[in-house]
Short mmCIF file of C-alpha atoms and ligand atoms in Angstrom, two decimals:
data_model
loop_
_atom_site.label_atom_id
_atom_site.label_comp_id
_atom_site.label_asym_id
_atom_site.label_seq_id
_atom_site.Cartn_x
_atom_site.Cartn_y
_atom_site.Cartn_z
CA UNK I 650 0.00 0.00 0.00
CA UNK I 651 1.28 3.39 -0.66
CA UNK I 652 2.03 5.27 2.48
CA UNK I 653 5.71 6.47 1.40
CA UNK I 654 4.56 10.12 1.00
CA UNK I 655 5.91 13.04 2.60
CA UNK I 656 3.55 14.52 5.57
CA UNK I 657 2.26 17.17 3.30
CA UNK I 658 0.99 14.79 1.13
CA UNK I 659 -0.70 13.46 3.78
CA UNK I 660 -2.05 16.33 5.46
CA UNK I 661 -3.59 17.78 1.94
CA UNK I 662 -5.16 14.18 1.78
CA UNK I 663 -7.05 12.72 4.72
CA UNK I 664 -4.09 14.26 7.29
CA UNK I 665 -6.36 17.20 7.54
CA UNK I 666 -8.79 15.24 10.13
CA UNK I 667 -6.44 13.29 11.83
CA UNK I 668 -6.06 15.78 14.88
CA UNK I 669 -9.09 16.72 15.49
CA UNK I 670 -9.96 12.73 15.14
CA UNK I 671 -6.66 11.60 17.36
CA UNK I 672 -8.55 14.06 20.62
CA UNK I 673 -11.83 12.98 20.13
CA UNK I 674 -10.28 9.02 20.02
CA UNK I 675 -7.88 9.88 23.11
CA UNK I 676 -11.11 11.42 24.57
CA UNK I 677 -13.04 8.11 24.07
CA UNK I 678 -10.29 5.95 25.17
CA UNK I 679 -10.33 6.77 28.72
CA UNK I 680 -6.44 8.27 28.33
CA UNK I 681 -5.52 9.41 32.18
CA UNK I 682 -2.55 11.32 33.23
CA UNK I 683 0.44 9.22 34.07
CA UNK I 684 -0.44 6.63 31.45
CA UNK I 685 2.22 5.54 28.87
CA UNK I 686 0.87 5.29 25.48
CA UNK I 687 1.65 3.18 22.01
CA UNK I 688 0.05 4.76 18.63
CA UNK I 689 0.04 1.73 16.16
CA UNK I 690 0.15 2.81 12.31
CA UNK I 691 1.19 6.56 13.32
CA UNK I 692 1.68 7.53 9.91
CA UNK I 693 3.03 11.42 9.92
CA UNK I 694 2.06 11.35 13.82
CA UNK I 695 -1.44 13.27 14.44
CA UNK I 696 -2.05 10.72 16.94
CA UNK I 697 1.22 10.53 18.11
CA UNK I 698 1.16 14.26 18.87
CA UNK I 699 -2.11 14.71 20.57
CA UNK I 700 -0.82 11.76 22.97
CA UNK I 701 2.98 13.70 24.12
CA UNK I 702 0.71 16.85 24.67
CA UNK I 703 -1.70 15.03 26.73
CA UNK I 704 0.90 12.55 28.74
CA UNK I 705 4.44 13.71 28.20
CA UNK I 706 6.98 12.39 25.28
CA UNK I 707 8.60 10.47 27.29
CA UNK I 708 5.17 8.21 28.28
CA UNK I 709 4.17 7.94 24.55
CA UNK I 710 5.82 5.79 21.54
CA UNK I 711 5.07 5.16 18.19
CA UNK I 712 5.28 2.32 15.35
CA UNK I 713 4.92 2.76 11.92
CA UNK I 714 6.12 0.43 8.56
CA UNK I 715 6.27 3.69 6.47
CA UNK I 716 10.52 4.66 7.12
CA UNK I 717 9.10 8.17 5.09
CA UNK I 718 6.01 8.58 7.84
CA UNK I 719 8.34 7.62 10.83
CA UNK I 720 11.03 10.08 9.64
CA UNK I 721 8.07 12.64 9.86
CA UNK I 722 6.51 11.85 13.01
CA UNK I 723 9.81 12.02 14.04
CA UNK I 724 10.24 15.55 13.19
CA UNK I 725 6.64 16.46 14.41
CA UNK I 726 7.20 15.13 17.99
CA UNK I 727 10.87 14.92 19.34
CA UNK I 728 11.34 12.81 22.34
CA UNK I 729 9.07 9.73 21.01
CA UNK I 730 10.45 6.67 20.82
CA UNK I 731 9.33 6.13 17.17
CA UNK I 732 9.76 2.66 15.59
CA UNK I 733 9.50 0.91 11.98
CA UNK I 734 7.09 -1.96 12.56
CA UNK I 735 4.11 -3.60 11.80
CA UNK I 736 1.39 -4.28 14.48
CA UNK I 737 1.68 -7.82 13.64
CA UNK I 738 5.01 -8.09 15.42
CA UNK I 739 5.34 -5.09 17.48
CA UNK I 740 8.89 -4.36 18.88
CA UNK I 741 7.62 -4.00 22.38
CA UNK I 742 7.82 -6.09 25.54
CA UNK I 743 4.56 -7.62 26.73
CA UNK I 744 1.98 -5.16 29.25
CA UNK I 745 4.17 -2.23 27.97
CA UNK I 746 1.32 0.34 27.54
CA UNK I 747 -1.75 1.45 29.82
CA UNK I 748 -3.57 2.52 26.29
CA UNK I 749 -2.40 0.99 22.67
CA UNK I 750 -4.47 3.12 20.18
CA UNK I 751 -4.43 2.67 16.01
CA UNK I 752 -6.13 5.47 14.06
CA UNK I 753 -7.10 4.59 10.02
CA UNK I 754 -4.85 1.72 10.40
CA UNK I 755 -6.66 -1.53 11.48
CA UNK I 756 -8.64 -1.98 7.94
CA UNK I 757 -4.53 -1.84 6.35
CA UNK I 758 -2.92 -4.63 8.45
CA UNK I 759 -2.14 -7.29 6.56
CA UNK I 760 -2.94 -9.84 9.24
CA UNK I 761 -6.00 -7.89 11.42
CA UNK I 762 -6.58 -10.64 13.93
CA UNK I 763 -2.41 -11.06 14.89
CA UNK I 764 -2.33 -6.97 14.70
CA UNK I 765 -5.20 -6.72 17.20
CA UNK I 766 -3.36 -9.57 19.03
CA UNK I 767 -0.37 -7.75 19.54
CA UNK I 768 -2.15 -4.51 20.62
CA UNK I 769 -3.68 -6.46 23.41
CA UNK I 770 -0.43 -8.27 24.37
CA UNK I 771 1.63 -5.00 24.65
CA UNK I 772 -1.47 -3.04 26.33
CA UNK I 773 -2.16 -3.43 30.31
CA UNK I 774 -5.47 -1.42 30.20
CA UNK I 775 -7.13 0.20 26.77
CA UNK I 776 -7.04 -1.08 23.54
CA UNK I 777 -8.57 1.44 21.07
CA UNK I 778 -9.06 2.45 17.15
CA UNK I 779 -11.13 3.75 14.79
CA UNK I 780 -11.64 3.76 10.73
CA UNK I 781 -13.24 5.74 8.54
CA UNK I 782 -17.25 5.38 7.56
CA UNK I 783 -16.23 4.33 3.89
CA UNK I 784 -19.58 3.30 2.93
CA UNK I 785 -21.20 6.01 4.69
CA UNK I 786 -20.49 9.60 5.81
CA UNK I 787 -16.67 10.30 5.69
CA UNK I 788 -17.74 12.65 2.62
CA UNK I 789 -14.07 13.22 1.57
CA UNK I 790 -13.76 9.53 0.05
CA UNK I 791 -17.16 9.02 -0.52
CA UNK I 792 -17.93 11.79 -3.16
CA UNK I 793 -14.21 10.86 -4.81
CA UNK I 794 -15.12 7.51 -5.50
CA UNK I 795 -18.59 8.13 -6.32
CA UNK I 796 -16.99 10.64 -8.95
CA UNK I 797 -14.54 7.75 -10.10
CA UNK I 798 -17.27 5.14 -10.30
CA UNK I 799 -19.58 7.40 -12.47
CA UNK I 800 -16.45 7.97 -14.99
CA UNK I 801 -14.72 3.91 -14.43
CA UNK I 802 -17.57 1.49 -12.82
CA UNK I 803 -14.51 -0.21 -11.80
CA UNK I 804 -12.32 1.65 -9.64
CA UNK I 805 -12.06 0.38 -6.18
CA UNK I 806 -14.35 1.91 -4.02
CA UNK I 807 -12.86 1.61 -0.60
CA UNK I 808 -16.56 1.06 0.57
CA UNK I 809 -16.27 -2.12 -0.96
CA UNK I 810 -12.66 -3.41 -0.60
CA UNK I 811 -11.81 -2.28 2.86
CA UNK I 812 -12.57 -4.57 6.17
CA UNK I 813 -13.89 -3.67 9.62
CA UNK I 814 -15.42 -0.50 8.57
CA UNK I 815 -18.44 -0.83 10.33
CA UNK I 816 -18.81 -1.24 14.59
CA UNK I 817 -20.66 -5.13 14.45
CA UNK I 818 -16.80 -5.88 12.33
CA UNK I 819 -15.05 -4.10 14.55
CA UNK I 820 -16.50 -5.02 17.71
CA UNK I 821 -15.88 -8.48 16.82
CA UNK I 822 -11.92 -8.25 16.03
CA UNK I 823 -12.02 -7.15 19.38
CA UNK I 824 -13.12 -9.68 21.10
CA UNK I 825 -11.63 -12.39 18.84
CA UNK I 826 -8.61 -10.61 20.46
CA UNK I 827 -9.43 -11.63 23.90
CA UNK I 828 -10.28 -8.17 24.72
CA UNK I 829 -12.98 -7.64 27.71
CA UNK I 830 -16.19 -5.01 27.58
CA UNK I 831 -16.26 -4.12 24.24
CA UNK I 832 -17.89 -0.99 23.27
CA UNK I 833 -18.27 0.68 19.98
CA UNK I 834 -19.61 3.88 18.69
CA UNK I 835 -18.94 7.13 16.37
CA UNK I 836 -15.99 10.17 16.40
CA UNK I 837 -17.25 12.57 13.49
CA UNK I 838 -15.00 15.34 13.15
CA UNK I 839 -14.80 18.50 9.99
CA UNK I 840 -12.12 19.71 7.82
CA UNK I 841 -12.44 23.45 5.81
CA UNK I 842 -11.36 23.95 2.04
CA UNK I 843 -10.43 27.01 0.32
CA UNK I 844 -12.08 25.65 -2.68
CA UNK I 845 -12.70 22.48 -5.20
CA UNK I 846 -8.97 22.79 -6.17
CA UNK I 847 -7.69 22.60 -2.84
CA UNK I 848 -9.72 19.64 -2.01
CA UNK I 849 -8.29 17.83 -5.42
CA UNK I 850 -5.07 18.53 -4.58
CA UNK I 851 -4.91 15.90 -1.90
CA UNK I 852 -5.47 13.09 -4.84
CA UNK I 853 -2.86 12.88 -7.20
CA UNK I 854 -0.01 11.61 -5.57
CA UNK I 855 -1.93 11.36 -2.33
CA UNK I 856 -1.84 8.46 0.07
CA UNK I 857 -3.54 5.04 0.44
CA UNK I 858 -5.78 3.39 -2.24
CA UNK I 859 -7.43 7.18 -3.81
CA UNK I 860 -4.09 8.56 -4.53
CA UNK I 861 -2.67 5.39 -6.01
CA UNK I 862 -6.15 5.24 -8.50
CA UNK I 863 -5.25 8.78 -9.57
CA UNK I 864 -1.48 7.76 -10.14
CA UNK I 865 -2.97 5.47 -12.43
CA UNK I 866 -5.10 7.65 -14.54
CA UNK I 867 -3.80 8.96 -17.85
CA UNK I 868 -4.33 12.76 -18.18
CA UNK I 869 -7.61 12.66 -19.82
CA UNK I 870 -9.17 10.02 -17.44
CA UNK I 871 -8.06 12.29 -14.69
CA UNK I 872 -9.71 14.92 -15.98
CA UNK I 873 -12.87 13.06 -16.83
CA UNK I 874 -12.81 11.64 -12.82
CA UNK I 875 -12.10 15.48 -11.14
CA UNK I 876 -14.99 16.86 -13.37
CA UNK I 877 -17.34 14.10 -11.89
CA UNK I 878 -16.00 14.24 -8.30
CA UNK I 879 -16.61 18.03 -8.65
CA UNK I 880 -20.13 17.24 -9.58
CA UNK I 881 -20.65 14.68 -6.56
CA UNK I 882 -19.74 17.65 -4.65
CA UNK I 883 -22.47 19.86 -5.97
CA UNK I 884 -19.76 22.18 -7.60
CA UNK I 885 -18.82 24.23 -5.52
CA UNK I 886 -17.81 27.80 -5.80
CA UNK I 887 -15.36 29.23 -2.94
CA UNK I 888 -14.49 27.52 0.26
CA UNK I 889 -17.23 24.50 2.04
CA UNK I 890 -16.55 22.28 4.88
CA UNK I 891 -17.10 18.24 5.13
CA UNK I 892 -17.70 16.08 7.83
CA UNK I 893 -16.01 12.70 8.15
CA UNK I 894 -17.14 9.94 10.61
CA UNK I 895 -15.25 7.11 12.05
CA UNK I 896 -15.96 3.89 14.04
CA UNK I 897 -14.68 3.74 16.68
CA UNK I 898 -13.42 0.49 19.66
CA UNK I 899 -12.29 -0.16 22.28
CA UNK I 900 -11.58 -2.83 24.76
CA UNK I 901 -10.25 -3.48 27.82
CA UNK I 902 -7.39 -6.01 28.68
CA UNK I 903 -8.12 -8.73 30.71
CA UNK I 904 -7.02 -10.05 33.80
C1 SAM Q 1116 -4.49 6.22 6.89
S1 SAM Q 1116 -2.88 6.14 7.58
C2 SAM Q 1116 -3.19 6.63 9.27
C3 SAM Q 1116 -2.01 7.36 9.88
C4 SAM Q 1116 -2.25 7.99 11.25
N1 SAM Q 1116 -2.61 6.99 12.23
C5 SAM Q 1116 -3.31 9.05 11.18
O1 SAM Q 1116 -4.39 8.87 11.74
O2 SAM Q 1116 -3.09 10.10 10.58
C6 SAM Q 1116 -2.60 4.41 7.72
C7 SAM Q 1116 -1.26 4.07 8.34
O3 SAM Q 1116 -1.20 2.67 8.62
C8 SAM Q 1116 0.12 2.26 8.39
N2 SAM Q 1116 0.11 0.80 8.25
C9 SAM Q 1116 -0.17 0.05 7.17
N3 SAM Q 1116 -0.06 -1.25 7.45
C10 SAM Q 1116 0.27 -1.34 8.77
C11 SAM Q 1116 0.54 -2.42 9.67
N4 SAM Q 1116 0.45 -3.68 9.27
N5 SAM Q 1116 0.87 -2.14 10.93
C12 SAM Q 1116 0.95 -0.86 11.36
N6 SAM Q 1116 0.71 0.21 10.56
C13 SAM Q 1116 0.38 -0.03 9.28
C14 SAM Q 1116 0.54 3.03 7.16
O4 SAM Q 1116 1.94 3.05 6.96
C15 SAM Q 1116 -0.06 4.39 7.45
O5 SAM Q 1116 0.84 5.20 8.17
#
């Protein structure tokens, strides 16, 4: 999957949510002072960053298999002990963390069930995530690949190729993890454009599965796909705002 991009990339893409989402899923969590922290999947480090204000650098660390993300999160938060790693194997020592937390990451593991696994080994209290509402209201994606499917009937609509994007899929991960009093619910947060063309601009050569569609595009089909996203989005003229919603999990480690 393509998540060697530089953090701009990222933050003109999805990125633009992923504070205001990382508060309102430290919020849900139950994060309490004096807790030490693991973000799994940090990508540029939203997450990660939200988690050093709220606890202290030194009580928060990091994993990531992008070396191009890690290098950024890096950057954004000195003091973290930021890792390359997958959640499948993570580099840390069992009942490390009071609260292991994955943002946009669980529906990208290659192996879901071992990743959830090894939150729950390395966690001690809190296991949480959330993912995006493909299929629903995260309005970002959903107009672009409404827009791409009225120009290709073909692309990949992450609505239907990603996995545990709804709460009865991820509620069950969870407790196929061993993880006790499962609970589930929403985190719906809003990003502001300047305009159509700043909302494009997060495509082409964007992150994840709607940048690597446009990458594929010749020039005309591009065009053909922006007109019709622009459409999805009513056309509009000057700056608007979209919502995005997330499901959200979390569990609590067992005696
Ligand atoms: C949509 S980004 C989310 C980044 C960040 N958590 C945020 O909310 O802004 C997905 C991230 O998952 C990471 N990722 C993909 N497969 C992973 C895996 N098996 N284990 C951990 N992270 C993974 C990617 O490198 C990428 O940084």
């Amino acid at each position: 999957m393509s998540f060697e991009r530089s953090r701009d990339a990222y933050d003109r893409h999805v990125g633009r949510y992923s504070s205001a989402l990382a508060r309102a899923l430290i919020e849900r969590s139950g994060v309490r002072d004096g807790d030490r922290a693991l973000d799994v999947g940090c990508g540029p480090g939203a997450l990660t960053e939200e988690l050093a204000a709220r606890l202290g650098a030194e009580n928060v660390a990091a994993v990531d298999p992008s070396h191009s993300f890690v290098d950024a999160c890096r950057a954004r938060v000195p003091g973290v002990d930021v890792r390359i790693g997958a959640a499948e194997t993570l580099p840390f020592a069992d009942d490390s963390f009071d609260v292991v937390s994955s943002q946009l990451v669980v529906n990208f593991m290659a192996d879901a069930r071992a990743g959830v696994g090894e939150m729950a080994r390395v966690g001690r209290r809190v296991v949480s995530s959330c993912v995006w509402d493909y299929a629903g209201e995260m309005w970002m994606l959903r107009r672009f690949w409404e827009g791409a499917r009225d120009v290709d009937p073909d692309a990949p609509d992450e609505a239907v190729t990603m996995r545990y994007c709804n709460r009865d899929e991820l509620g069950q991960l969870w407790s196929e993890a061993g993880l006790d009093d499962v609970r589930t619910g929403e985190l719906v947060v809003d990003a502001a454009y300047v305009d159509f063309d700043d909302y494009w601009s997060g495509f082409p050569g964007g992150p994840g599965p709607s940048g690597a569609y446009t990458a594929g595009l010749d020039p005309d089909r591009l065009a053909e796909v922006r007109a019709a996203v622009r459409r999805r989005l009513g056309e509009p003229e000057g700056p608007f705002t979209l919502t995005a919603r997330a499901w959200f999990v979390r569990g609590t480690v067992g005696g």
